[in-house]
Each structure stands twice: as structure tokens, then as C-alpha cells.
The first five atom37 places (N, CA, C, CB, O) and aatype in JSON, in Angstrom:
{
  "aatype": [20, 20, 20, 20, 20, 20, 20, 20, 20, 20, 20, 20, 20, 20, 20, 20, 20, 20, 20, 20, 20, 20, 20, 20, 20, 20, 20, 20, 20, 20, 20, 20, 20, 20, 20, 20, 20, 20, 20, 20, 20, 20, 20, 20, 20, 20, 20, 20, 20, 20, 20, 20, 20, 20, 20, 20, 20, 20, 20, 20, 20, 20, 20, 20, 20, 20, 20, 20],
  "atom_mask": [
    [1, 1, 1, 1, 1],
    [1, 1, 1, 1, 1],
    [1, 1, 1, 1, 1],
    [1, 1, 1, 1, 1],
    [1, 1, 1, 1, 1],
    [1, 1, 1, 1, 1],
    [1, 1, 1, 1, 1],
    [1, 1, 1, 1, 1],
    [1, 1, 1, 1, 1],
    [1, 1, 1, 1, 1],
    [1, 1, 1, 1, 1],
    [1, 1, 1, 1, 1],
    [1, 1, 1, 1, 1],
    [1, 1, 1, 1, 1],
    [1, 1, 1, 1, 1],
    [1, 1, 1, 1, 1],
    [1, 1, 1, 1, 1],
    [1, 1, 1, 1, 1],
    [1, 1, 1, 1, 1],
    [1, 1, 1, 1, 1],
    [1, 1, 1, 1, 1],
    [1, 1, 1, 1, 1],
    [1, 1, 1, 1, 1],
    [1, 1, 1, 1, 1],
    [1, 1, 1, 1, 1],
    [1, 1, 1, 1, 1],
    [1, 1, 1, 1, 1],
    [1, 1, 1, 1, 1],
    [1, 1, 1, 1, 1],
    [1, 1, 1, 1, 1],
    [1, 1, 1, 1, 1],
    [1, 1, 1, 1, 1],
    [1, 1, 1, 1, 1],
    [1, 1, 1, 1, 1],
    [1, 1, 1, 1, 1],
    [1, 1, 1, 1, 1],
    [1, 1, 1, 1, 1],
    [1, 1, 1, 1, 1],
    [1, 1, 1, 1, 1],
    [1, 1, 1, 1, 1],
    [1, 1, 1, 1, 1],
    [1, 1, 1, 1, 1],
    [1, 1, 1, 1, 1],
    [1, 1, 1, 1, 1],
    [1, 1, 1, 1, 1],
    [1, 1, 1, 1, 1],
    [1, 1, 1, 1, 1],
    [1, 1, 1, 1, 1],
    [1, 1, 1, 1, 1],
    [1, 1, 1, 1, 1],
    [1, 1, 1, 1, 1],
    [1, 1, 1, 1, 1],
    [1, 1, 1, 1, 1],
    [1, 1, 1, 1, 1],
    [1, 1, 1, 1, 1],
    [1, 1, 1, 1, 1],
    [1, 1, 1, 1, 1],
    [1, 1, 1, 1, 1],
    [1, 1, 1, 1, 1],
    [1, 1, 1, 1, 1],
    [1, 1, 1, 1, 1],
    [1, 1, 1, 1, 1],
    [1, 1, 1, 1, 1],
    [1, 1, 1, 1, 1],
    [1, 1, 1, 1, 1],
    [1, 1, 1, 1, 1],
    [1, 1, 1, 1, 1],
    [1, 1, 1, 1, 1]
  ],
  "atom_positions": [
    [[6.6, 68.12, -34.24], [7.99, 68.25, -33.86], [8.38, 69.71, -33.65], [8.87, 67.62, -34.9], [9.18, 70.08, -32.79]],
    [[7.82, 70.42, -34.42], [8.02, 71.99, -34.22], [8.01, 72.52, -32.96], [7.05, 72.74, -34.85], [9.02, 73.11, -32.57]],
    [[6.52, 72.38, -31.86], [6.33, 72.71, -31.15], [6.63, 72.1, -29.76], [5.54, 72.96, -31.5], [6.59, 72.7, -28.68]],
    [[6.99, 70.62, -30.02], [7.75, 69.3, -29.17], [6.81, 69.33, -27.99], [9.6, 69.52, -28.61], [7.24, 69.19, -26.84]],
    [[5.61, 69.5, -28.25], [4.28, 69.04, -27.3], [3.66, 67.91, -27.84], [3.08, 70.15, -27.18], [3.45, 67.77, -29.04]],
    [[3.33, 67.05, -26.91], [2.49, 66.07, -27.26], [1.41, 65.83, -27.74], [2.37, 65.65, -26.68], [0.72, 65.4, -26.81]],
    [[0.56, 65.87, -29.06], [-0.74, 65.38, -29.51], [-1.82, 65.15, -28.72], [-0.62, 64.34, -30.06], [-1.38, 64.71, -27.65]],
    [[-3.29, 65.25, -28.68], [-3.7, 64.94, -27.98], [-4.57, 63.48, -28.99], [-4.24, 66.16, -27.23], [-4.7, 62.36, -28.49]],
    [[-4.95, 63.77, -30.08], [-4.49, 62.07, -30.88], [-3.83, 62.04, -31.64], [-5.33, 61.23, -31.58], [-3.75, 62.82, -32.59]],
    [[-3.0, 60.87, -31.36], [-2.12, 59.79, -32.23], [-2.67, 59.43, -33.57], [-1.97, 58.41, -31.45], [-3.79, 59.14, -34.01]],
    [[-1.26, 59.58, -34.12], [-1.35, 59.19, -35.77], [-0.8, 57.88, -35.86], [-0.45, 60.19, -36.86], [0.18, 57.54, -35.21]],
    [[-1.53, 57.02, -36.78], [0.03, 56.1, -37.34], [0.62, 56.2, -38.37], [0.01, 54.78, -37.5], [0.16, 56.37, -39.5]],
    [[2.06, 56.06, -37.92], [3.01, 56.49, -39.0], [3.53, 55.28, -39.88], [4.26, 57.21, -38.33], [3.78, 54.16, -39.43]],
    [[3.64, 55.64, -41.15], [4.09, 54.7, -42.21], [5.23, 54.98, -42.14], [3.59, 54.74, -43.55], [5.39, 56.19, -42.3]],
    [[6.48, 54.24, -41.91], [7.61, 53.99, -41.87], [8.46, 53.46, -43.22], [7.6, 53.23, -40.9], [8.13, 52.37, -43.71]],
    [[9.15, 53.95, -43.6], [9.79, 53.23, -45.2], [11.24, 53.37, -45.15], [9.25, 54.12, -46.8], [11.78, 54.47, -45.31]],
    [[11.86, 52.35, -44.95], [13.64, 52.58, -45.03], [13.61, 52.48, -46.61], [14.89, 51.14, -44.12], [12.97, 51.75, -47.37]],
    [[14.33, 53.27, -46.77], [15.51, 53.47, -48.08], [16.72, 52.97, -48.09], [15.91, 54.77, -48.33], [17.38, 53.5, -47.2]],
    [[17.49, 51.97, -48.84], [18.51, 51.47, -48.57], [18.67, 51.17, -50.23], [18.47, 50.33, -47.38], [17.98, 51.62, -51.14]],
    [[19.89, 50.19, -50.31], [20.59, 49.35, -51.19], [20.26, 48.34, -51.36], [21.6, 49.17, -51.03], [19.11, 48.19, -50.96]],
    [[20.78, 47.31, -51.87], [20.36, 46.0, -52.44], [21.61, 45.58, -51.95], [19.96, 45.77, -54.08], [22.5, 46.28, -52.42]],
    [[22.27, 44.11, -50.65], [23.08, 43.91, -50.77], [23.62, 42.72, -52.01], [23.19, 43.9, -49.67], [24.72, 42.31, -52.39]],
    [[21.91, 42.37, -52.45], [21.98, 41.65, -53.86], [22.56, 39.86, -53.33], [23.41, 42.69, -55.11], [23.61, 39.27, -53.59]],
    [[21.73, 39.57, -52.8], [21.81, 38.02, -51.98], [21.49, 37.21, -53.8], [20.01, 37.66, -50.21], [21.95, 36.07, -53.87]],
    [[20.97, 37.6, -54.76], [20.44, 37.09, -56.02], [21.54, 37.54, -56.83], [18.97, 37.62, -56.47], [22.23, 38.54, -56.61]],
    [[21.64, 36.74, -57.76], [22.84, 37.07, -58.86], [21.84, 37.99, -59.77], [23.66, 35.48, -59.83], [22.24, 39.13, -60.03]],
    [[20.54, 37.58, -60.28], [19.82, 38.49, -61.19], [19.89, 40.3, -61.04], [18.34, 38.01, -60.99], [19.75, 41.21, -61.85]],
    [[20.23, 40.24, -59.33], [19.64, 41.38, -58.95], [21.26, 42.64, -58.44], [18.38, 40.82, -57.49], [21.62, 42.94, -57.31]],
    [[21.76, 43.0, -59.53], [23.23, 43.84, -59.71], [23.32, 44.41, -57.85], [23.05, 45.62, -61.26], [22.31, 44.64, -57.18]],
    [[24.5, 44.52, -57.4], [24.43, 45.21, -56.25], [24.22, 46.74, -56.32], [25.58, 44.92, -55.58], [24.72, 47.42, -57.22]],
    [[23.6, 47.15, -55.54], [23.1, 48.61, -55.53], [21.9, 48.94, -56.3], [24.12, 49.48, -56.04], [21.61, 50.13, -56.4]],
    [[21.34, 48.29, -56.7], [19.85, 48.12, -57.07], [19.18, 48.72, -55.94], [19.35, 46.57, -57.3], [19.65, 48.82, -54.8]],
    [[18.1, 49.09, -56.32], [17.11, 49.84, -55.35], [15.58, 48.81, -55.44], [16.84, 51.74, -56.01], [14.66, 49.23, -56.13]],
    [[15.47, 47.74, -54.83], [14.33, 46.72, -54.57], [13.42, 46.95, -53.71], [14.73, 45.59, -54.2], [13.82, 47.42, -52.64]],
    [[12.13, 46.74, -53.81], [10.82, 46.66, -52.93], [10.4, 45.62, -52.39], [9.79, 46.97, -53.49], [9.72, 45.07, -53.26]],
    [[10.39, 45.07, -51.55], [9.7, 43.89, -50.52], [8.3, 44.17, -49.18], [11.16, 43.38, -49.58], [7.91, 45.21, -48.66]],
    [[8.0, 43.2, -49.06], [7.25, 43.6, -48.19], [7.67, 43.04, -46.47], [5.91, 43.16, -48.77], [6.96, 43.07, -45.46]],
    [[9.29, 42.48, -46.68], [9.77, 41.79, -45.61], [11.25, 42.13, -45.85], [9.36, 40.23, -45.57], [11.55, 42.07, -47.04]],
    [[12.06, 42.4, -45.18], [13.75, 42.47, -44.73], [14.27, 41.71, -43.71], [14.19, 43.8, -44.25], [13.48, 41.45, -42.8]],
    [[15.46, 41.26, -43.61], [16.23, 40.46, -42.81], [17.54, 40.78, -42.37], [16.32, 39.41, -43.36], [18.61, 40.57, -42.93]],
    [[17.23, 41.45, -41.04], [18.35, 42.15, -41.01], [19.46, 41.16, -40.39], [18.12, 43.46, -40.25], [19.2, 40.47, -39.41]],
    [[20.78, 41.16, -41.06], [21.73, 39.91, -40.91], [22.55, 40.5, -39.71], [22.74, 39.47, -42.39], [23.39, 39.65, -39.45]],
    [[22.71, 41.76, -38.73], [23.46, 42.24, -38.3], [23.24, 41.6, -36.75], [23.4, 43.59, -38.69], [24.15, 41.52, -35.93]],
    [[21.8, 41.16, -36.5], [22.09, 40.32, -35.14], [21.56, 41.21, -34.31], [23.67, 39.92, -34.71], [21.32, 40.75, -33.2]],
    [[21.24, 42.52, -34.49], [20.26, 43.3, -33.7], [19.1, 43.65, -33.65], [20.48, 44.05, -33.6], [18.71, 44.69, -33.11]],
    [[18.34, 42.75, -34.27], [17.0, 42.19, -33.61], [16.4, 41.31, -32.68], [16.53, 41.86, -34.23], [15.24, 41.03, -32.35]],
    [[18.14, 40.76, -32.17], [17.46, 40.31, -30.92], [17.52, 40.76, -29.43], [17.74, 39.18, -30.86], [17.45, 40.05, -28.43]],
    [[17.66, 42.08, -29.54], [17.6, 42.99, -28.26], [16.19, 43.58, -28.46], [18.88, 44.25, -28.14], [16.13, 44.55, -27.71]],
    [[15.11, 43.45, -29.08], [14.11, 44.08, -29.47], [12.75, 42.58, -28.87], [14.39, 44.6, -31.39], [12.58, 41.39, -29.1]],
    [[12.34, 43.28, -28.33], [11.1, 42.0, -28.42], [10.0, 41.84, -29.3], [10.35, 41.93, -27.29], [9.35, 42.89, -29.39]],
    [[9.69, 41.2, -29.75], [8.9, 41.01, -31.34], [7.71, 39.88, -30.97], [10.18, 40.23, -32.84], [7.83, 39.06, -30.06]],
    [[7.05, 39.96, -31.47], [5.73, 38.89, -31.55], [6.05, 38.46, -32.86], [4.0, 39.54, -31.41], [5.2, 39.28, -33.22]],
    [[6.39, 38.04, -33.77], [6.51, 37.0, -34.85], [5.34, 36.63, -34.96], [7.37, 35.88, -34.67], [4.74, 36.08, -34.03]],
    [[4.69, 36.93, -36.44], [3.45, 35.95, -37.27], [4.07, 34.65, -37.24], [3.06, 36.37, -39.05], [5.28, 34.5, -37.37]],
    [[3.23, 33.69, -37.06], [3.69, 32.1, -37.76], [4.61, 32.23, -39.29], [1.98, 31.08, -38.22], [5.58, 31.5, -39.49]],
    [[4.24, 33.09, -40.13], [4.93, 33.11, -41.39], [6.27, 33.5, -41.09], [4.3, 34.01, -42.41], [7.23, 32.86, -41.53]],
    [[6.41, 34.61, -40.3], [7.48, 35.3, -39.86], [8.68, 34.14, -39.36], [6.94, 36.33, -38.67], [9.84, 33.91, -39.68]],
    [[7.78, 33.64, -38.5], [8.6, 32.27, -38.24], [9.3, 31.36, -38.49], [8.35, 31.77, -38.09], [10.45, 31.11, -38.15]],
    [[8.4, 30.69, -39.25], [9.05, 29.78, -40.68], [9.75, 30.6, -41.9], [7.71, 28.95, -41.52], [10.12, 30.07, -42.94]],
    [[9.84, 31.74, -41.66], [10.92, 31.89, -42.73], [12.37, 32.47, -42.18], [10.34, 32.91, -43.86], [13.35, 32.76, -42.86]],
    [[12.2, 32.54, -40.82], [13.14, 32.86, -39.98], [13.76, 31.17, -40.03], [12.51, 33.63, -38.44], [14.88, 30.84, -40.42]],
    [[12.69, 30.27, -39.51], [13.77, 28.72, -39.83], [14.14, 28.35, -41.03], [13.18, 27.34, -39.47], [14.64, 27.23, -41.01]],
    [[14.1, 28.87, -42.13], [13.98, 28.53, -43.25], [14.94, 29.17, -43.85], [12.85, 28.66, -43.71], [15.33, 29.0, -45.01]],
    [[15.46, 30.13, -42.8], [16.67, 31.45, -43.4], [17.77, 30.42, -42.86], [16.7, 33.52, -42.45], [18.58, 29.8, -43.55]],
    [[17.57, 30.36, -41.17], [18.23, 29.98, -40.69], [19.09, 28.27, -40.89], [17.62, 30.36, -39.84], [20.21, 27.94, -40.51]],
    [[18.21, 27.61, -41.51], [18.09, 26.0, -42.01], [19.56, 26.17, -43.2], [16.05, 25.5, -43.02], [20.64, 25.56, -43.18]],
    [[18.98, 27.4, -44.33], [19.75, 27.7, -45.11], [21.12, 27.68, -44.94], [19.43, 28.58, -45.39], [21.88, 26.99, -45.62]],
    [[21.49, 28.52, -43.92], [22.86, 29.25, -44.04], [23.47, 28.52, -43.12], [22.96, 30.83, -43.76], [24.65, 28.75, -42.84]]
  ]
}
């Protein structure tokens, strides 16, 4: 970024949001700081993004969705 030239190889980058807990669990106080290996973002803007979905990904997307 310093020099804002392009690499000649690519890294991959580990990505990690930091956020809150909006605490969907009563166990789990709001503002808790939790680890998952999956998020769901409720805001509706993931579907301007095109995604390949695992089968798991899937079924728990109907399974969110079945829910609510």
C-alpha cells in the first residue's frame, strides 16, 4: 500500500471483522465479543454480491429463513 504498485505475487489475505454481539441468544449479554466460523448478515446486502453457496451454506440459509 505504501508504494500503490502492484505485486508481482499475490498473497492471500485473512480477513477478520471485529464487531458486537447483537445477542440473538438470551445466554449471550448484548455486546459480548463472540467467535464463529459463520455470520448472517440480516441487513439484505448480500444479495447484490454473487456468491457460490456450499450446500451447508444453503440449508442454513433455509433454515434461517424457515425460522423467522
Amino acid at each position: 500500500l505504501h508504494s500503490r504498485t502492484i505485486h508481482e505475487s499475490h498473497k492471500s489475505l485473512n480477513i477478520i471483522r471485529i464487531g458486537t454481539s447483537g445477542s440473538l441468544q438470551a445466554d449471550i449479554p448484548s455486546d459480548s465479543f463472540v467467535v464463529s466460523e459463520v455470520g448472517l448478515g440480516l441487513d439484505g446486502l448480500l444479495n447484490y454480491y454473487v456468491l457460490k453457496n456450499s450446500g451447508d451454506e444453503k440449508e442454513l440459509h433455509t433454515q434461517f429463513c424457515a425460522h423467522y
